[in-house]
């Protein structure tokens, strides 16, 4: 699939690794440190009357050898794997920045320099953008606009894998990251404004000192 997921049917582990390696060399723009892997068994229920393809207890039940049937299931499996990557990235981002709101609640300020805040804001933006730029791939694939007879099977697969529920949770976590992004940006602006105020105060003090020195010098001249 174009977003970096592979769904393989009936390959041994050696062949799977070989195919993944070849696909990575030919098409990948970068690999994950830890790949997202989901394993499912599958069986054929062709001899059962009125059987429908579905997933039950992590076993995929197929009713024919039609490649379109497998493809409809594969779309759901591929989306679930990609969603798993997004969930890991988002969770890691939240964990890496958890101490910031806790620190703010305890001390009323963030013990980070302006440069460190800028770096955190930049990383948050990168993490959030990486998910948002690919979030449309979690919608119903365009493939089913033309082959809509297979959409119910895709929907059953997506429901079993809780894709819609997981997307909602992911969006909620992205909102949390956005709130943190806004808070850090505000803190950065506040620190910048404070620095400017300090600079202005120092300049005023210097001006006052020069004025005092000038007045004292004039007083000495008149005294002489």
PDB file of C-alpha atoms in Angstrom:
ATOM      1  CA  UNK A   1       0.000   0.000   0.000  1.00  0.00           C
ATOM      2  CA  UNK A   2       1.230   3.510  -0.834  1.00  0.00           C
ATOM      3  CA  UNK A   3       1.396   4.573   2.825  1.00  0.00           C
ATOM      4  CA  UNK A   4       3.981   1.946   3.701  1.00  0.00           C
ATOM      5  CA  UNK A   5       1.933  -1.056   4.832  1.00  0.00           C
ATOM      6  CA  UNK A   6       2.250  -4.565   3.430  1.00  0.00           C
ATOM      7  CA  UNK A   7      -0.268  -7.376   3.779  1.00  0.00           C
ATOM      8  CA  UNK A   8       1.082 -10.839   2.952  1.00  0.00           C
ATOM      9  CA  UNK A   9      -0.945 -14.025   2.665  1.00  0.00           C
ATOM     10  CA  UNK A  10       0.445 -17.554   3.029  1.00  0.00           C
ATOM     11  CA  UNK A  11       4.169 -16.759   3.113  1.00  0.00           C
ATOM     12  CA  UNK A  12       6.661 -18.254   5.519  1.00  0.00           C
ATOM     13  CA  UNK A  13       8.694 -15.895   7.717  1.00  0.00           C
ATOM     14  CA  UNK A  14      11.760 -16.114   5.455  1.00  0.00           C
ATOM     15  CA  UNK A  15       9.808 -15.074   2.364  1.00  0.00           C
ATOM     16  CA  UNK A  16       8.032 -12.322   4.317  1.00  0.00           C
ATOM     17  CA  UNK A  17      11.332 -10.788   5.397  1.00  0.00           C
ATOM     18  CA  UNK A  18      12.681 -11.051   1.847  1.00  0.00           C
ATOM     19  CA  UNK A  19       9.637  -9.319   0.334  1.00  0.00           C
ATOM     20  CA  UNK A  20       9.670  -6.595   2.988  1.00  0.00           C
ATOM     21  CA  UNK A  21      13.379  -5.992   2.369  1.00  0.00           C
ATOM     22  CA  UNK A  22      12.867  -5.741  -1.401  1.00  0.00           C
ATOM     23  CA  UNK A  23       9.898  -3.384  -1.021  1.00  0.00           C
ATOM     24  CA  UNK A  24      11.847  -1.226   1.439  1.00  0.00           C
ATOM     25  CA  UNK A  25      14.801  -0.950  -0.920  1.00  0.00           C
ATOM     26  CA  UNK A  26      12.620  -0.082  -3.918  1.00  0.00           C
ATOM     27  CA  UNK A  27       9.901   2.108  -2.460  1.00  0.00           C
ATOM     28  CA  UNK A  28      10.628   3.150   1.129  1.00  0.00           C
ATOM     29  CA  UNK A  29      11.583   6.714   2.028  1.00  0.00           C
ATOM     30  CA  UNK A  30      12.631   5.597   5.498  1.00  0.00           C
ATOM     31  CA  UNK A  31      12.044   2.677   7.827  1.00  0.00           C
ATOM     32  CA  UNK A  32      10.735   2.500  11.368  1.00  0.00           C
ATOM     33  CA  UNK A  33      13.050   1.672  14.241  1.00  0.00           C
ATOM     34  CA  UNK A  34      10.453  -0.848  15.348  1.00  0.00           C
ATOM     35  CA  UNK A  35       8.059  -2.148  12.656  1.00  0.00           C
ATOM     36  CA  UNK A  36       4.350  -2.498  13.379  1.00  0.00           C
ATOM     37  CA  UNK A  37       3.373  -6.146  12.855  1.00  0.00           C
ATOM     38  CA  UNK A  38      -0.063  -7.771  13.120  1.00  0.00           C
ATOM     39  CA  UNK A  39      -0.425 -11.531  12.659  1.00  0.00           C
ATOM     40  CA  UNK A  40      -3.726 -13.229  11.819  1.00  0.00           C
ATOM     41  CA  UNK A  41      -4.664 -16.777  10.932  1.00  0.00           C
ATOM     42  CA  UNK A  42      -7.074 -17.322   8.062  1.00  0.00           C
ATOM     43  CA  UNK A  43      -9.326 -20.194   7.059  1.00  0.00           C
ATOM     44  CA  UNK A  44     -11.768 -20.943   4.238  1.00  0.00           C
ATOM     45  CA  UNK A  45     -15.423 -21.429   5.094  1.00  0.00           C
ATOM     46  CA  UNK A  46     -16.452 -22.216   1.522  1.00  0.00           C
ATOM     47  CA  UNK A  47     -18.336 -25.371   2.524  1.00  0.00           C
ATOM     48  CA  UNK A  48     -20.496 -23.625   5.119  1.00  0.00           C
ATOM     49  CA  UNK A  49     -23.902 -22.522   3.802  1.00  0.00           C
ATOM     50  CA  UNK A  50     -24.629 -18.770   3.943  1.00  0.00           C
ATOM     51  CA  UNK A  51     -21.104 -18.111   5.268  1.00  0.00           C
ATOM     52  CA  UNK A  52     -19.860 -14.523   5.090  1.00  0.00           C
ATOM     53  CA  UNK A  53     -16.208 -13.491   5.174  1.00  0.00           C
ATOM     54  CA  UNK A  54     -15.356 -11.936   8.538  1.00  0.00           C
ATOM     55  CA  UNK A  55     -12.808 -11.861  11.366  1.00  0.00           C
ATOM     56  CA  UNK A  56     -13.487 -13.615  14.662  1.00  0.00           C
ATOM     57  CA  UNK A  57     -11.024 -14.060  17.529  1.00  0.00           C
ATOM     58  CA  UNK A  58      -8.109 -12.941  15.315  1.00  0.00           C
ATOM     59  CA  UNK A  59      -8.969 -15.528  12.655  1.00  0.00           C
ATOM     60  CA  UNK A  60      -9.922 -14.323   9.179  1.00  0.00           C
ATOM     61  CA  UNK A  61     -12.743 -16.393   7.705  1.00  0.00           C
ATOM     62  CA  UNK A  62     -12.804 -16.340   3.897  1.00  0.00           C
ATOM     63  CA  UNK A  63     -15.475 -17.898   1.700  1.00  0.00           C
ATOM     64  CA  UNK A  64     -13.614 -18.072  -1.620  1.00  0.00           C
ATOM     65  CA  UNK A  65     -10.226 -17.794  -3.244  1.00  0.00           C
ATOM     66  CA  UNK A  66     -11.274 -14.545  -4.942  1.00  0.00           C
ATOM     67  CA  UNK A  67      -8.385 -12.087  -4.674  1.00  0.00           C
ATOM     68  CA  UNK A  68     -10.869  -9.223  -4.241  1.00  0.00           C
ATOM     69  CA  UNK A  69     -12.097 -10.786  -1.012  1.00  0.00           C
ATOM     70  CA  UNK A  70      -8.584 -10.831   0.367  1.00  0.00           C
ATOM     71  CA  UNK A  71      -7.967  -7.309  -0.884  1.00  0.00           C
ATOM     72  CA  UNK A  72     -11.035  -5.957   0.950  1.00  0.00           C
ATOM     73  CA  UNK A  73      -9.717  -7.461   4.184  1.00  0.00           C
ATOM     74  CA  UNK A  74      -6.174  -6.310   3.414  1.00  0.00           C
ATOM     75  CA  UNK A  75      -7.277  -2.669   3.205  1.00  0.00           C
ATOM     76  CA  UNK A  76      -8.522  -2.844   6.796  1.00  0.00           C
ATOM     77  CA  UNK A  77      -5.409  -4.671   8.009  1.00  0.00           C
ATOM     78  CA  UNK A  78      -3.090  -2.151   6.311  1.00  0.00           C
ATOM     79  CA  UNK A  79      -4.958   0.805   7.819  1.00  0.00           C
ATOM     80  CA  UNK A  80      -4.834  -0.779  11.256  1.00  0.00           C
ATOM     81  CA  UNK A  81      -1.058  -1.249  11.013  1.00  0.00           C
ATOM     82  CA  UNK A  82      -0.524   2.348   9.885  1.00  0.00           C
ATOM     83  CA  UNK A  83      -2.826   3.582  12.631  1.00  0.00           C
ATOM     84  CA  UNK A  84      -0.702   1.616  15.094  1.00  0.00           C
ATOM     85  CA  UNK A  85       2.356   3.591  13.967  1.00  0.00           C
ATOM     86  CA  UNK A  86       0.490   6.882  14.456  1.00  0.00           C
ATOM     87  CA  UNK A  87      -0.613   5.757  17.914  1.00  0.00           C
ATOM     88  CA  UNK A  88       2.987   4.970  18.884  1.00  0.00           C
ATOM     89  CA  UNK A  89       4.273   8.341  17.643  1.00  0.00           C
ATOM     90  CA  UNK A  90       1.513  10.234  19.445  1.00  0.00           C
ATOM     91  CA  UNK A  91       1.960   8.288  22.688  1.00  0.00           C
ATOM     92  CA  UNK A  92       5.733   8.844  22.611  1.00  0.00           C
ATOM     93  CA  UNK A  93       5.201  12.572  22.063  1.00  0.00           C
ATOM     94  CA  UNK A  94       2.817  12.808  25.010  1.00  0.00           C
ATOM     95  CA  UNK A  95       5.180  10.835  27.258  1.00  0.00           C
ATOM     96  CA  UNK A  96       8.189  12.962  26.251  1.00  0.00           C
ATOM     97  CA  UNK A  97       6.367  16.190  27.096  1.00  0.00           C
ATOM     98  CA  UNK A  98       4.416  14.988  30.134  1.00  0.00           C
ATOM     99  CA  UNK A  99       6.727  16.748  32.595  1.00  0.00           C
ATOM    100  CA  UNK A 100       6.058  20.187  31.066  1.00  0.00           C
ATOM    101  CA  UNK A 101       2.435  20.669  32.247  1.00  0.00           C
ATOM    102  CA  UNK A 102       3.308  18.953  35.555  1.00  0.00           C
ATOM    103  CA  UNK A 103       6.190  21.377  36.042  1.00  0.00           C
ATOM    104  CA  UNK A 104       3.948  24.311  35.182  1.00  0.00           C
ATOM    105  CA  UNK A 105       1.314  23.139  37.686  1.00  0.00           C
ATOM    106  CA  UNK A 106       3.855  22.738  40.503  1.00  0.00           C
ATOM    107  CA  UNK A 107       6.048  25.811  40.047  1.00  0.00           C
ATOM    108  CA  UNK A 108       3.994  28.078  37.806  1.00  0.00           C
ATOM    109  CA  UNK A 109       6.766  28.231  35.217  1.00  0.00           C
ATOM    110  CA  UNK A 110       8.696  26.072  32.783  1.00  0.00           C
ATOM    111  CA  UNK A 111      12.392  25.563  33.458  1.00  0.00           C
ATOM    112  CA  UNK A 112      13.314  25.540  29.785  1.00  0.00           C
ATOM    113  CA  UNK A 113      15.304  28.095  27.867  1.00  0.00           C
ATOM    114  CA  UNK A 114      13.784  29.889  24.890  1.00  0.00           C
ATOM    115  CA  UNK A 115      15.888  27.720  22.574  1.00  0.00           C
ATOM    116  CA  UNK A 116      14.714  24.517  24.290  1.00  0.00           C
ATOM    117  CA  UNK A 117      11.088  25.658  24.058  1.00  0.00           C
ATOM    118  CA  UNK A 118      11.552  26.424  20.355  1.00  0.00           C
ATOM    119  CA  UNK A 119      12.983  22.946  19.812  1.00  0.00           C
ATOM    120  CA  UNK A 120      10.090  21.315  21.678  1.00  0.00           C
ATOM    121  CA  UNK A 121       7.549  23.370  19.710  1.00  0.00           C
ATOM    122  CA  UNK A 122       9.252  22.366  16.464  1.00  0.00           C
ATOM    123  CA  UNK A 123       9.234  18.666  17.378  1.00  0.00           C
ATOM    124  CA  UNK A 124       5.579  18.816  18.412  1.00  0.00           C
ATOM    125  CA  UNK A 125       4.746  20.443  15.093  1.00  0.00           C
ATOM    126  CA  UNK A 126       6.641  17.738  13.169  1.00  0.00           C
ATOM    127  CA  UNK A 127       4.919  14.903  15.075  1.00  0.00           C
ATOM    128  CA  UNK A 128       1.455  16.407  14.685  1.00  0.00           C
ATOM    129  CA  UNK A 129       1.970  17.183  11.001  1.00  0.00           C
ATOM    130  CA  UNK A 130       3.223  13.661  10.253  1.00  0.00           C
ATOM    131  CA  UNK A 131      -0.112  12.306  11.473  1.00  0.00           C
ATOM    132  CA  UNK A 132      -2.343  14.993   9.967  1.00  0.00           C
ATOM    133  CA  UNK A 133      -0.735  14.758   6.523  1.00  0.00           C
ATOM    134  CA  UNK A 134      -1.625  11.065   6.321  1.00  0.00           C
ATOM    135  CA  UNK A 135      -4.891  11.016   8.269  1.00  0.00           C
ATOM    136  CA  UNK A 136      -6.995  10.785   5.078  1.00  0.00           C
ATOM    137  CA  UNK A 137      -5.652   7.277   4.509  1.00  0.00           C
ATOM    138  CA  UNK A 138      -7.760   6.151   7.460  1.00  0.00           C
ATOM    139  CA  UNK A 139     -10.980   6.989   5.593  1.00  0.00           C
ATOM    140  CA  UNK A 140     -12.852   4.462   3.451  1.00  0.00           C
ATOM    141  CA  UNK A 141     -10.491   3.773   0.506  1.00  0.00           C
ATOM    142  CA  UNK A 142     -11.442   5.168  -2.905  1.00  0.00           C
ATOM    143  CA  UNK A 143     -11.106   1.622  -4.245  1.00  0.00           C
ATOM    144  CA  UNK A 144     -14.578   0.816  -2.931  1.00  0.00           C
ATOM    145  CA  UNK A 145     -16.244   3.615  -4.895  1.00  0.00           C
ATOM    146  CA  UNK A 146     -16.015   1.428  -7.984  1.00  0.00           C
ATOM    147  CA  UNK A 147     -16.035  -2.009  -6.337  1.00  0.00           C
ATOM    148  CA  UNK A 148     -18.665  -1.236  -3.727  1.00  0.00           C
ATOM    149  CA  UNK A 149     -19.758  -4.872  -3.455  1.00  0.00           C
ATOM    150  CA  UNK A 150     -16.667  -5.481  -1.313  1.00  0.00           C
ATOM    151  CA  UNK A 151     -17.146  -2.464   0.936  1.00  0.00           C
ATOM    152  CA  UNK A 152     -19.285  -4.329   3.533  1.00  0.00           C
ATOM    153  CA  UNK A 153     -16.408  -6.784   4.061  1.00  0.00           C
ATOM    154  CA  UNK A 154     -13.977  -3.905   4.462  1.00  0.00           C
ATOM    155  CA  UNK A 155     -16.363  -2.245   6.935  1.00  0.00           C
ATOM    156  CA  UNK A 156     -16.664  -5.461   8.969  1.00  0.00           C
ATOM    157  CA  UNK A 157     -12.866  -5.717   9.060  1.00  0.00           C
ATOM    158  CA  UNK A 158     -12.511  -2.071  10.084  1.00  0.00           C
ATOM    159  CA  UNK A 159     -15.144  -2.518  12.791  1.00  0.00           C
ATOM    160  CA  UNK A 160     -13.392  -5.583  14.207  1.00  0.00           C
ATOM    161  CA  UNK A 161     -10.078  -3.706  14.279  1.00  0.00           C
ATOM    162  CA  UNK A 162     -11.853  -0.703  15.901  1.00  0.00           C
ATOM    163  CA  UNK A 163     -10.357   1.676  13.367  1.00  0.00           C
ATOM    164  CA  UNK A 164     -13.007   4.386  13.776  1.00  0.00           C
ATOM    165  CA  UNK A 165     -12.805   4.272  17.589  1.00  0.00           C
ATOM    166  CA  UNK A 166      -9.008   4.358  17.512  1.00  0.00           C
ATOM    167  CA  UNK A 167      -9.038   7.288  15.072  1.00  0.00           C
ATOM    168  CA  UNK A 168     -11.291   9.227  17.466  1.00  0.00           C
ATOM    169  CA  UNK A 169      -8.913   8.510  20.359  1.00  0.00           C
ATOM    170  CA  UNK A 170      -5.956   9.519  18.173  1.00  0.00           C
ATOM    171  CA  UNK A 171      -7.641  12.807  17.237  1.00  0.00           C
ATOM    172  CA  UNK A 172      -8.275  13.499  20.926  1.00  0.00           C
ATOM    173  CA  UNK A 173      -4.604  12.943  21.691  1.00  0.00           C
ATOM    174  CA  UNK A 174      -3.659  15.190  18.795  1.00  0.00           C
ATOM    175  CA  UNK A 175      -5.838  17.892  20.357  1.00  0.00           C
ATOM    176  CA  UNK A 176      -3.881  17.433  23.592  1.00  0.00           C
ATOM    177  CA  UNK A 177      -0.640  17.876  21.658  1.00  0.00           C
ATOM    178  CA  UNK A 178      -2.052  20.983  19.975  1.00  0.00           C
ATOM    179  CA  UNK A 179      -2.984  22.448  23.372  1.00  0.00           C
ATOM    180  CA  UNK A 180       0.543  21.760  24.587  1.00  0.00           C
ATOM    181  CA  UNK A 181       1.925  23.301  21.393  1.00  0.00           C
ATOM    182  CA  UNK A 182      -0.133  26.451  22.013  1.00  0.00           C
ATOM    183  CA  UNK A 183       0.941  26.564  25.667  1.00  0.00           C
ATOM    184  CA  UNK A 184       4.636  26.290  24.792  1.00  0.00           C
ATOM    185  CA  UNK A 185       4.259  28.916  22.073  1.00  0.00           C
ATOM    186  CA  UNK A 186       2.602  31.261  24.591  1.00  0.00           C
ATOM    187  CA  UNK A 187       5.362  30.590  27.123  1.00  0.00           C
ATOM    188  CA  UNK A 188       7.978  31.309  24.487  1.00  0.00           C
ATOM    189  CA  UNK A 189       6.306  34.605  23.568  1.00  0.00           C
ATOM    190  CA  UNK A 190       5.967  35.492  27.262  1.00  0.00           C
ATOM    191  CA  UNK A 191       9.672  34.865  27.850  1.00  0.00           C
ATOM    192  CA  UNK A 192      10.525  36.933  24.786  1.00  0.00           C
ATOM    193  CA  UNK A 193       8.298  39.780  26.016  1.00  0.00           C
ATOM    194  CA  UNK A 194       9.895  39.563  29.473  1.00  0.00           C
ATOM    195  CA  UNK A 195      13.365  39.752  27.950  1.00  0.00           C
ATOM    196  CA  UNK A 196      12.344  42.813  25.950  1.00  0.00           C
ATOM    197  CA  UNK A 197      10.968  44.459  29.101  1.00  0.00           C
ATOM    198  CA  UNK A 198      14.226  43.778  30.934  1.00  0.00           C
ATOM    199  CA  UNK A 199      16.210  45.258  28.048  1.00  0.00           C
ATOM    200  CA  UNK A 200      14.006  48.380  28.020  1.00  0.00           C
ATOM    201  CA  UNK A 201      14.359  48.775  31.809  1.00  0.00           C
ATOM    202  CA  UNK A 202      18.151  48.391  31.594  1.00  0.00           C
ATOM    203  CA  UNK A 203      18.315  50.979  28.806  1.00  0.00           C
ATOM    204  CA  UNK A 204      16.197  53.386  30.866  1.00  0.00           C
ATOM    205  CA  UNK A 205      18.466  52.853  33.898  1.00  0.00           C
ATOM    206  CA  UNK A 206      21.537  53.523  31.776  1.00  0.00           C
ATOM    207  CA  UNK A 207      19.911  56.695  30.453  1.00  0.00           C
ATOM    208  CA  UNK A 208      19.064  57.792  34.006  1.00  0.00           C
ATOM    209  CA  UNK A 209      22.618  57.103  35.162  1.00  0.00           C
ATOM    210  CA  UNK A 210      24.021  59.185  32.300  1.00  0.00           C
ATOM    211  CA  UNK A 211      21.607  62.004  33.135  1.00  0.00           C
ATOM    212  CA  UNK A 212      22.662  61.900  36.795  1.00  0.00           C
ATOM    213  CA  UNK A 213      26.332  61.874  35.868  1.00  0.00           C
ATOM    214  CA  UNK A 214      25.760  64.783  33.491  1.00  0.00           C
ATOM    215  CA  UNK A 215      23.945  66.779  36.209  1.00  0.00           C
ATOM    216  CA  UNK A 216      26.687  66.004  38.722  1.00  0.00           C
ATOM    217  CA  UNK A 217      29.326  67.109  36.240  1.00  0.00           C
ATOM    218  CA  UNK A 218      27.463  70.353  35.618  1.00  0.00           C
ATOM    219  CA  UNK A 219      27.196  70.906  39.386  1.00  0.00           C
ATOM    220  CA  UNK A 220      30.911  70.440  39.819  1.00  0.00           C
ATOM    221  CA  UNK A 221      31.626  72.872  37.018  1.00  0.00           C
ATOM    222  CA  UNK A 222      29.387  75.528  38.596  1.00  0.00           C
ATOM    223  CA  UNK A 223      30.993  74.846  41.979  1.00  0.00           C
ATOM    224  CA  UNK A 224      34.424  75.475  40.564  1.00  0.00           C
TER     225      UNK A 224
END
